[in-house]
Amino acid sequence: MGYQAELLQRVVPSELVRKALGPADPFVVTYGDAPLLCIDLSGSPDGDLELGLESSLDATTGAHQIGFHTVVGGSQVVDPEVSGGFTAVELSKRLHAHRHFMLPLAKRNQESMSMDRIVVGRARNKDVVLRHQSVSKFHAWFELDSEGTVRVADAGSTNGTKLDGRRLEPKELTEVPYGALISFGSVSCFVCDPMLVWEAFHR
């Protein structure tokens, strides 16, 4: 099986994969306005986690990103070296090791009281729906600033939120470097720049 064919089996949703296999500009036009949240699906053999994430994706109509913009062909595309050393090579290794769902880190629930937060939880009305028994209904949230910096905070969840193995104190807003491992209960994920994804598909 070829390299790209293998990635096709390892990454969902298929629409993102299809665009990632094409030219860079259309991919960045679609996905360049926000970092991508890459969720490891290996801890959910029953498929519930993927179904919940698909429902998050279905709710993207009217979604908006918070404070992060990429200009196609411009100088604002993030250099992978700036992202803490996390590279397309490392991303490829992770994608080959486990199946992942990639979701733009964006606000989807427009009725939320916290318009500056991208809310994570098991409940269907969250921006990122993680249907897993270890995830609380309102588990955590992300915040993005105008420079594209991502921060995460635990919402006082039952099973906690960890960043590279360190459990976060409730409501402790902590910067998330690209590639750093985040655990919401038993669900593992990381954040990466969209251009790294495109590069991983074209190595």
Short mmCIF file of C-alpha atoms in Angstrom, two decimals:
data_model
loop_
_atom_site.label_atom_id
_atom_site.label_comp_id
_atom_site.label_asym_id
_atom_site.label_seq_id
_atom_site.Cartn_x
_atom_site.Cartn_y
_atom_site.Cartn_z
CA MET A 1 0.00 0.00 0.00
CA GLY A 2 1.38 3.44 -0.97
CA TYR A 3 2.09 6.23 1.50
CA GLN A 4 -0.90 8.39 0.54
CA ALA A 5 -3.22 5.38 0.31
CA GLU A 6 -2.20 4.44 3.85
CA LEU A 7 -3.03 7.91 5.12
CA LEU A 8 -6.43 7.64 3.47
CA GLN A 9 -7.15 4.75 5.84
CA ARG A 10 -5.81 6.63 8.86
CA VAL A 11 -7.44 10.05 8.65
CA VAL A 12 -11.07 11.19 8.62
CA PRO A 13 -13.20 12.99 7.53
CA SER A 14 -12.82 12.04 3.88
CA GLU A 15 -13.53 15.59 2.65
CA LEU A 16 -10.47 16.92 4.50
CA VAL A 17 -8.34 14.07 3.14
CA ARG A 18 -9.52 14.72 -0.41
CA LYS A 19 -8.56 18.39 -0.18
CA ALA A 20 -5.24 17.57 1.56
CA LEU A 21 -4.28 15.37 -1.39
CA GLY A 22 -4.81 18.27 -3.81
CA PRO A 23 -3.03 21.61 -4.31
CA ALA A 24 -2.10 23.67 -1.25
CA ASP A 25 -4.15 26.80 -2.00
CA PRO A 26 -7.64 25.18 -2.01
CA PHE A 27 -6.76 23.29 1.16
CA VAL A 28 -5.66 26.46 2.95
CA VAL A 29 -8.74 28.35 1.72
CA THR A 30 -10.94 25.70 3.36
CA TYR A 31 -8.93 24.86 6.49
CA GLY A 32 -6.41 27.66 6.99
CA ASP A 33 -8.50 29.90 9.24
CA ALA A 34 -8.02 27.78 12.36
CA PRO A 35 -5.65 25.18 13.80
CA LEU A 36 -6.76 21.57 13.40
CA LEU A 37 -7.62 19.44 16.41
CA CYS A 38 -6.41 15.88 15.70
CA ILE A 39 -8.29 13.33 17.84
CA ASP A 40 -6.92 9.80 18.28
CA LEU A 41 -9.77 7.36 17.58
CA SER A 42 -7.99 4.22 18.82
CA GLY A 43 -9.55 4.47 22.30
CA SER A 44 -13.07 4.11 20.91
CA PRO A 45 -13.40 0.77 19.10
CA ASP A 46 -17.22 1.05 19.18
CA GLY A 47 -17.07 4.10 16.87
CA ASP A 48 -18.99 6.42 19.24
CA LEU A 49 -16.16 8.94 19.36
CA GLU A 50 -16.08 9.26 15.59
CA LEU A 51 -19.89 9.61 15.41
CA GLY A 52 -19.82 12.44 17.93
CA LEU A 53 -17.07 14.22 16.01
CA GLU A 54 -19.01 13.86 12.78
CA SER A 55 -21.93 15.59 14.49
CA SER A 56 -19.54 18.41 15.49
CA LEU A 57 -18.48 18.71 11.87
CA ASP A 58 -22.10 18.69 10.67
CA ALA A 59 -22.72 21.72 12.86
CA THR A 60 -20.09 23.84 11.11
CA THR A 61 -22.70 25.78 9.16
CA GLY A 62 -22.43 29.28 10.56
CA ALA A 63 -19.32 28.35 12.55
CA HIS A 64 -16.66 30.95 12.95
CA GLN A 65 -13.04 30.83 13.95
CA ILE A 66 -11.70 32.91 16.79
CA GLY A 67 -8.81 35.19 16.04
CA PHE A 68 -6.61 33.08 13.73
CA HIS A 69 -6.20 33.79 10.03
CA THR A 70 -4.02 32.38 7.29
CA VAL A 71 -3.47 34.25 4.05
CA VAL A 72 -3.02 32.05 0.99
CA GLY A 73 0.30 32.83 -0.64
CA GLY A 74 1.06 35.37 2.11
CA SER A 75 3.62 35.52 4.88
CA GLN A 76 1.14 34.64 7.64
CA VAL A 77 1.25 30.89 6.98
CA VAL A 78 2.91 29.45 10.09
CA ASP A 79 6.40 28.04 9.57
CA PRO A 80 6.54 24.51 11.10
CA GLU A 81 9.82 25.43 12.81
CA VAL A 82 7.96 28.10 14.77
CA SER A 83 5.54 25.48 16.12
CA GLY A 84 7.83 24.10 18.78
CA GLY A 85 9.68 21.75 16.46
CA PHE A 86 6.56 19.80 15.55
CA THR A 87 7.02 18.84 11.90
CA ALA A 88 5.20 17.08 9.09
CA VAL A 89 7.48 14.07 9.68
CA GLU A 90 6.35 13.76 13.32
CA LEU A 91 2.74 14.31 12.29
CA SER A 92 3.03 11.51 9.70
CA LYS A 93 4.35 9.12 12.35
CA ARG A 94 1.37 9.81 14.59
CA LEU A 95 -1.12 9.43 11.76
CA HIS A 96 0.40 6.10 10.74
CA ALA A 97 0.37 4.83 14.34
CA HIS A 98 -3.34 5.51 14.98
CA ARG A 99 -6.46 6.57 13.12
CA HIS A 100 -7.29 10.26 13.69
CA PHE A 101 -10.23 12.58 13.17
CA MET A 102 -9.24 16.13 12.17
CA LEU A 103 -11.56 18.94 13.13
CA PRO A 104 -11.03 22.70 12.66
CA LEU A 105 -10.79 24.31 16.08
CA ALA A 106 -13.78 26.60 15.64
CA LYS A 107 -16.85 27.88 17.44
CA ARG A 108 -19.94 25.94 16.35
CA ASN A 109 -22.58 26.50 19.01
CA GLN A 110 -23.64 30.09 18.32
CA GLU A 111 -26.08 30.05 21.24
CA SER A 112 -23.33 29.52 23.81
CA MET A 113 -22.88 32.17 26.49
CA SER A 114 -19.08 31.89 26.03
CA MET A 115 -18.53 33.23 22.53
CA ASP A 116 -14.76 33.46 23.10
CA ARG A 117 -14.46 29.77 24.05
CA ILE A 118 -14.49 26.60 21.97
CA VAL A 119 -16.16 24.19 24.36
CA VAL A 120 -15.27 20.47 24.60
CA GLY A 121 -17.49 17.83 26.16
CA ARG A 122 -19.68 14.77 25.82
CA ALA A 123 -22.91 16.76 25.49
CA ARG A 124 -24.25 17.25 21.96
CA ASN A 125 -24.40 21.03 22.28
CA LYS A 126 -20.63 21.43 22.68
CA ASP A 127 -18.40 22.76 19.91
CA VAL A 128 -16.24 19.62 20.04
CA VAL A 129 -18.38 16.58 20.88
CA LEU A 130 -16.35 13.74 22.40
CA ARG A 131 -18.72 10.81 22.92
CA HIS A 132 -16.64 8.82 25.39
CA GLN A 133 -17.48 7.62 28.91
CA SER A 134 -14.33 9.24 30.36
CA VAL A 135 -15.34 12.70 29.07
CA SER A 136 -17.63 14.96 31.12
CA LYS A 137 -20.64 16.71 29.57
CA PHE A 138 -18.74 20.00 29.87
CA HIS A 139 -15.14 18.90 30.11
CA ALA A 140 -12.87 21.74 28.95
CA TRP A 141 -12.50 24.65 26.59
CA PHE A 142 -10.02 26.16 24.14
CA GLU A 143 -9.27 29.83 23.54
CA LEU A 144 -7.39 31.29 20.56
CA ASP A 145 -5.85 34.74 20.26
CA SER A 146 -5.12 36.94 17.25
CA GLU A 147 -1.61 35.47 16.92
CA GLY A 148 -2.95 31.93 16.59
CA THR A 149 -1.86 30.89 20.10
CA VAL A 150 -4.02 28.07 21.44
CA ARG A 151 -4.82 27.73 25.14
CA VAL A 152 -6.81 25.05 26.94
CA ALA A 153 -8.50 24.91 30.35
CA ASP A 154 -10.20 22.10 32.23
CA ALA A 155 -13.75 22.94 33.33
CA GLY A 156 -13.58 20.96 36.58
CA SER A 157 -14.22 17.65 34.82
CA THR A 158 -14.42 14.31 36.63
CA ASN A 159 -11.47 12.68 34.89
CA GLY A 160 -9.41 15.78 34.24
CA THR A 161 -7.48 17.30 31.38
CA LYS A 162 -3.77 16.66 30.88
CA LEU A 163 -1.21 18.45 28.74
CA ASP A 164 1.84 16.31 27.93
CA GLY A 165 0.99 14.16 30.97
CA ARG A 166 0.55 17.03 33.45
CA ARG A 167 -2.93 17.32 34.92
CA LEU A 168 -4.27 20.85 34.67
CA GLU A 169 -5.88 22.55 37.59
CA PRO A 170 -9.54 23.45 36.97
CA LYS A 171 -9.91 26.70 34.98
CA GLU A 172 -6.11 26.98 34.57
CA LEU A 173 -5.75 28.41 31.06
CA THR A 174 -2.56 26.92 29.63
CA GLU A 175 -0.81 27.47 26.29
CA VAL A 176 -0.85 24.44 23.97
CA PRO A 177 2.18 24.12 21.67
CA TYR A 178 1.53 22.44 18.33
CA GLY A 179 1.98 18.68 18.72
CA ALA A 180 1.63 18.68 22.53
CA LEU A 181 -0.52 15.77 23.67
CA ILE A 182 -3.82 16.74 25.29
CA SER A 183 -5.94 14.20 27.18
CA PHE A 184 -9.61 14.81 27.90
CA GLY A 185 -10.24 11.89 30.23
CA SER A 186 -8.99 8.95 28.13
CA VAL A 187 -9.33 10.72 24.78
CA SER A 188 -5.99 11.80 23.36
CA CYS A 189 -5.53 14.59 20.82
CA PHE A 190 -3.21 17.35 19.69
CA VAL A 191 -3.37 20.63 17.79
CA CYS A 192 -1.48 21.30 14.58
CA ASP A 193 -1.17 23.88 11.83
CA PRO A 194 -3.22 23.06 8.70
CA MET A 195 -0.17 23.44 6.46
CA LEU A 196 1.60 20.64 8.37
CA VAL A 197 -1.32 18.37 7.46
CA TRP A 198 -1.01 19.29 3.79
CA GLU A 199 2.77 18.69 3.94
CA ALA A 200 2.26 15.30 5.63
CA PHE A 201 0.08 14.21 2.73
CA HIS A 202 2.66 15.30 0.17
CA ARG A 203 5.87 13.87 1.63
#
